[in-house]
Amino acid sequence: MFTLPTLPKILLIVAVIGVIWWWHRRNQIKARERAELDRNPRAGKAKGGAKGAAGKPIEDMTQCKVCGAYVPAKGATRCGRADCPF
Ligand SMILES: [Zn+2]
């Protein structure tokens, strides 16, 4: 009535259990990430912000000789401030 399972059957059972375990863990990780995002929405925004900052090149800044305001060095002939006489 009850016989020992053959090796292929054991391997199949182990594989099925492994897939279920992997799927369960993946769902757990996703649920935890979602919960953390709900608890701390800024963490998700910071991730997006870092991505946005990475996409934007960093510009060299130069100081206006007249008023001392920092302006982008590239193509800047004057600082553009209304109160700057330059
Ligand atoms: Zn200036």
Short mmCIF file of N, CA and C and ligand atoms in Angstrom, two decimals:
data_model
loop_
_atom_site.label_atom_id
_atom_site.label_comp_id
_atom_site.label_asym_id
_atom_site.label_seq_id
_atom_site.Cartn_x
_atom_site.Cartn_y
_atom_site.Cartn_z
N MET A 1 0.83 -1.22 0.00
CA MET A 1 0.00 0.00 0.00
C MET A 1 0.86 1.25 0.00
N PHE A 2 1.94 1.21 0.76
CA PHE A 2 2.81 2.40 0.78
C PHE A 2 4.23 2.00 0.41
N THR A 3 4.71 2.52 -0.72
CA THR A 3 6.07 2.18 -1.17
C THR A 3 6.95 3.42 -1.08
N LEU A 4 8.25 3.19 -0.99
CA LEU A 4 9.19 4.31 -0.96
C LEU A 4 9.19 5.00 -2.31
N PRO A 5 9.18 6.34 -2.34
CA PRO A 5 9.21 7.04 -3.63
C PRO A 5 10.56 6.85 -4.31
N THR A 6 10.52 6.79 -5.62
CA THR A 6 11.75 6.62 -6.39
C THR A 6 12.51 7.95 -6.45
N LEU A 7 13.76 7.90 -6.84
CA LEU A 7 14.61 9.09 -6.85
C LEU A 7 14.03 10.23 -7.71
N PRO A 8 13.57 9.95 -8.94
CA PRO A 8 12.97 11.06 -9.72
C PRO A 8 11.80 11.72 -9.02
N LYS A 9 11.00 10.90 -8.32
CA LYS A 9 9.85 11.46 -7.59
C LYS A 9 10.32 12.36 -6.46
N ILE A 10 11.36 11.90 -5.74
CA ILE A 10 11.91 12.72 -4.64
C ILE A 10 12.43 14.04 -5.18
N LEU A 11 13.17 13.97 -6.31
CA LEU A 11 13.73 15.19 -6.92
C LEU A 11 12.61 16.14 -7.34
N LEU A 12 11.53 15.57 -7.90
CA LEU A 12 10.40 16.40 -8.33
C LEU A 12 9.76 17.10 -7.13
N ILE A 13 9.58 16.36 -6.04
CA ILE A 13 8.97 16.94 -4.83
C ILE A 13 9.87 18.05 -4.29
N VAL A 14 11.20 17.80 -4.26
CA VAL A 14 12.15 18.81 -3.77
C VAL A 14 12.08 20.06 -4.66
N ALA A 15 12.00 19.86 -5.98
CA ALA A 15 11.95 20.99 -6.91
C ALA A 15 10.68 21.80 -6.69
N VAL A 16 9.54 21.12 -6.52
CA VAL A 16 8.26 21.82 -6.31
C VAL A 16 8.31 22.62 -5.01
N ILE A 17 8.83 21.99 -3.94
CA ILE A 17 8.95 22.68 -2.65
C ILE A 17 9.88 23.89 -2.81
N GLY A 18 10.98 23.71 -3.56
CA GLY A 18 11.93 24.81 -3.78
C GLY A 18 11.29 25.98 -4.51
N VAL A 19 10.50 25.69 -5.53
CA VAL A 19 9.83 26.76 -6.30
C VAL A 19 8.83 27.49 -5.40
N ILE A 20 8.05 26.73 -4.61
CA ILE A 20 7.07 27.35 -3.70
C ILE A 20 7.80 28.23 -2.69
N TRP A 21 8.89 27.72 -2.13
CA TRP A 21 9.67 28.49 -1.14
C TRP A 21 10.22 29.77 -1.78
N TRP A 22 10.77 29.66 -2.99
CA TRP A 22 11.34 30.83 -3.68
C TRP A 22 10.27 31.88 -3.95
N TRP A 23 9.10 31.41 -4.42
CA TRP A 23 7.99 32.31 -4.74
C TRP A 23 7.50 33.01 -3.48
N HIS A 24 7.40 32.27 -2.36
CA HIS A 24 6.96 32.82 -1.09
C HIS A 24 7.93 33.88 -0.60
N ARG A 25 9.22 33.60 -0.70
CA ARG A 25 10.25 34.56 -0.26
C ARG A 25 10.20 35.83 -1.09
N ARG A 26 10.02 35.66 -2.41
CA ARG A 26 9.95 36.82 -3.30
C ARG A 26 8.77 37.72 -2.92
N ASN A 27 7.61 37.10 -2.62
CA ASN A 27 6.44 37.85 -2.20
C ASN A 27 6.69 38.54 -0.87
N GLN A 28 7.37 37.85 0.03
CA GLN A 28 7.69 38.44 1.34
C GLN A 28 8.54 39.69 1.16
N ILE A 29 9.57 39.61 0.31
CA ILE A 29 10.48 40.74 0.08
C ILE A 29 9.71 41.91 -0.52
N LYS A 30 8.84 41.60 -1.48
CA LYS A 30 8.04 42.66 -2.12
C LYS A 30 7.11 43.32 -1.11
N ALA A 31 6.46 42.50 -0.25
CA ALA A 31 5.54 43.03 0.76
C ALA A 31 6.29 43.90 1.74
N ARG A 32 7.50 43.50 2.13
CA ARG A 32 8.29 44.27 3.09
C ARG A 32 8.70 45.61 2.47
N GLU A 33 9.10 45.58 1.20
CA GLU A 33 9.48 46.83 0.51
C GLU A 33 8.29 47.79 0.44
N ARG A 34 7.11 47.23 0.15
CA ARG A 34 5.90 48.04 0.06
C ARG A 34 5.57 48.64 1.43
N ALA A 35 5.69 47.82 2.48
CA ALA A 35 5.40 48.28 3.84
C ALA A 35 6.37 49.39 4.24
N GLU A 36 7.64 49.23 3.91
CA GLU A 36 8.64 50.26 4.24
C GLU A 36 8.35 51.55 3.49
N LEU A 37 7.88 51.42 2.26
CA LEU A 37 7.55 52.60 1.46
C LEU A 37 6.36 53.34 2.06
N ASP A 38 5.37 52.57 2.58
CA ASP A 38 4.20 53.18 3.21
C ASP A 38 4.60 53.89 4.49
N ARG A 39 5.51 53.26 5.25
CA ARG A 39 5.93 53.82 6.53
C ARG A 39 6.79 55.06 6.31
N ASN A 40 7.66 55.01 5.30
CA ASN A 40 8.60 56.10 5.07
C ASN A 40 8.61 56.45 3.58
N PRO A 41 7.63 57.26 3.12
CA PRO A 41 7.54 57.56 1.68
C PRO A 41 8.76 58.30 1.14
N ARG A 42 9.48 58.98 2.05
CA ARG A 42 10.66 59.74 1.59
C ARG A 42 11.76 58.82 1.09
N ALA A 43 11.81 57.59 1.62
CA ALA A 43 12.84 56.63 1.19
C ALA A 43 12.69 56.33 -0.30
N GLY A 44 11.43 56.17 -0.74
CA GLY A 44 11.18 55.91 -2.16
C GLY A 44 11.49 57.13 -3.01
N LYS A 45 11.12 58.32 -2.47
CA LYS A 45 11.38 59.56 -3.20
C LYS A 45 12.88 59.81 -3.31
N ALA A 46 13.61 59.48 -2.23
CA ALA A 46 15.07 59.67 -2.24
C ALA A 46 15.71 58.81 -3.32
N LYS A 47 15.18 57.59 -3.47
CA LYS A 47 15.69 56.71 -4.53
C LYS A 47 15.49 57.36 -5.90
N GLY A 48 14.26 57.87 -6.12
CA GLY A 48 13.97 58.53 -7.40
C GLY A 48 14.79 59.80 -7.57
N GLY A 49 14.95 60.53 -6.47
CA GLY A 49 15.74 61.76 -6.51
C GLY A 49 17.19 61.49 -6.87
N ALA A 50 17.73 60.40 -6.31
CA ALA A 50 19.12 60.04 -6.62
C ALA A 50 19.25 59.71 -8.10
N LYS A 51 18.22 59.02 -8.62
CA LYS A 51 18.24 58.69 -10.04
C LYS A 51 18.22 59.96 -10.89
N GLY A 52 17.35 60.92 -10.48
CA GLY A 52 17.25 62.18 -11.20
C GLY A 52 18.55 62.97 -11.14
N ALA A 53 19.19 62.95 -9.97
CA ALA A 53 20.45 63.68 -9.82
C ALA A 53 21.54 63.05 -10.68
N ALA A 54 21.48 61.71 -10.80
CA ALA A 54 22.50 61.01 -11.59
C ALA A 54 22.34 61.35 -13.07
N GLY A 55 21.08 61.58 -13.51
CA GLY A 55 20.84 61.89 -14.91
C GLY A 55 21.26 63.31 -15.27
N LYS A 56 21.31 64.19 -14.27
CA LYS A 56 21.65 65.59 -14.52
C LYS A 56 23.15 65.81 -14.28
N PRO A 57 23.88 66.34 -15.25
CA PRO A 57 25.32 66.55 -15.05
C PRO A 57 25.58 67.65 -14.03
N ILE A 58 26.67 67.49 -13.32
CA ILE A 58 27.05 68.50 -12.32
C ILE A 58 27.82 69.60 -13.03
N GLU A 59 27.38 70.84 -12.80
CA GLU A 59 28.03 71.98 -13.45
C GLU A 59 29.05 72.62 -12.54
N ASP A 60 30.14 73.07 -13.12
CA ASP A 60 31.12 73.86 -12.37
C ASP A 60 30.53 75.25 -12.14
N MET A 61 30.79 75.76 -10.95
CA MET A 61 30.28 77.08 -10.61
C MET A 61 31.45 78.05 -10.50
N THR A 62 31.17 79.28 -10.86
CA THR A 62 32.19 80.31 -10.73
C THR A 62 31.60 81.50 -9.98
N GLN A 63 32.46 82.19 -9.27
CA GLN A 63 31.97 83.32 -8.46
C GLN A 63 32.04 84.60 -9.29
N CYS A 64 30.97 85.37 -9.25
CA CYS A 64 30.95 86.67 -9.92
C CYS A 64 31.96 87.59 -9.24
N LYS A 65 32.85 88.18 -10.04
CA LYS A 65 33.92 89.03 -9.50
C LYS A 65 33.36 90.29 -8.85
N VAL A 66 32.18 90.69 -9.32
CA VAL A 66 31.62 91.96 -8.84
C VAL A 66 30.79 91.75 -7.56
N CYS A 67 29.81 90.86 -7.61
CA CYS A 67 28.90 90.74 -6.48
C CYS A 67 29.15 89.50 -5.62
N GLY A 68 29.95 88.55 -6.13
CA GLY A 68 30.29 87.37 -5.34
C GLY A 68 29.28 86.24 -5.42
N ALA A 69 28.26 86.36 -6.26
CA ALA A 69 27.26 85.31 -6.39
C ALA A 69 27.83 84.18 -7.25
N TYR A 70 27.48 82.93 -6.92
CA TYR A 70 27.95 81.79 -7.70
C TYR A 70 27.01 81.52 -8.87
N VAL A 71 27.58 81.43 -10.07
CA VAL A 71 26.81 81.19 -11.29
C VAL A 71 27.48 80.05 -12.06
N PRO A 72 26.75 79.33 -12.94
CA PRO A 72 27.38 78.28 -13.74
C PRO A 72 28.52 78.85 -14.60
N ALA A 73 29.68 78.18 -14.57
CA ALA A 73 30.87 78.70 -15.24
C ALA A 73 30.73 78.68 -16.76
N LYS A 74 30.03 77.62 -17.26
CA LYS A 74 29.94 77.45 -18.71
C LYS A 74 29.07 78.53 -19.34
N GLY A 75 29.64 79.33 -20.19
CA GLY A 75 28.89 80.31 -20.96
C GLY A 75 28.38 81.49 -20.17
N ALA A 76 28.84 81.64 -18.93
CA ALA A 76 28.35 82.75 -18.11
C ALA A 76 29.28 83.94 -18.25
N THR A 77 28.77 85.00 -18.79
CA THR A 77 29.56 86.22 -18.91
C THR A 77 29.21 87.19 -17.78
N ARG A 78 28.00 87.09 -17.29
CA ARG A 78 27.57 87.90 -16.16
C ARG A 78 26.66 87.06 -15.27
N CYS A 79 26.52 87.43 -14.04
CA CYS A 79 25.79 86.57 -13.10
C CYS A 79 24.29 86.65 -13.32
N GLY A 80 23.81 87.73 -13.89
CA GLY A 80 22.38 87.82 -14.19
C GLY A 80 21.56 88.36 -13.05
N ARG A 81 22.19 88.64 -11.95
CA ARG A 81 21.44 89.20 -10.82
C ARG A 81 21.06 90.65 -11.14
N ALA A 82 19.87 91.05 -10.74
CA ALA A 82 19.38 92.39 -11.04
C ALA A 82 20.20 93.46 -10.32
N ASP A 83 20.68 93.11 -9.12
CA ASP A 83 21.40 94.10 -8.33
C ASP A 83 22.91 94.10 -8.59
N CYS A 84 23.36 93.32 -9.61
CA CYS A 84 24.79 93.27 -9.93
C CYS A 84 25.11 94.31 -11.01
N PRO A 85 26.07 95.16 -10.76
CA PRO A 85 26.40 96.18 -11.77
C PRO A 85 27.19 95.63 -12.97
N PHE A 86 27.69 94.39 -12.86
CA PHE A 86 28.52 93.80 -13.92
C PHE A 86 27.70 93.57 -15.19
ZN ZN B 1 27.40 89.65 -10.17
#
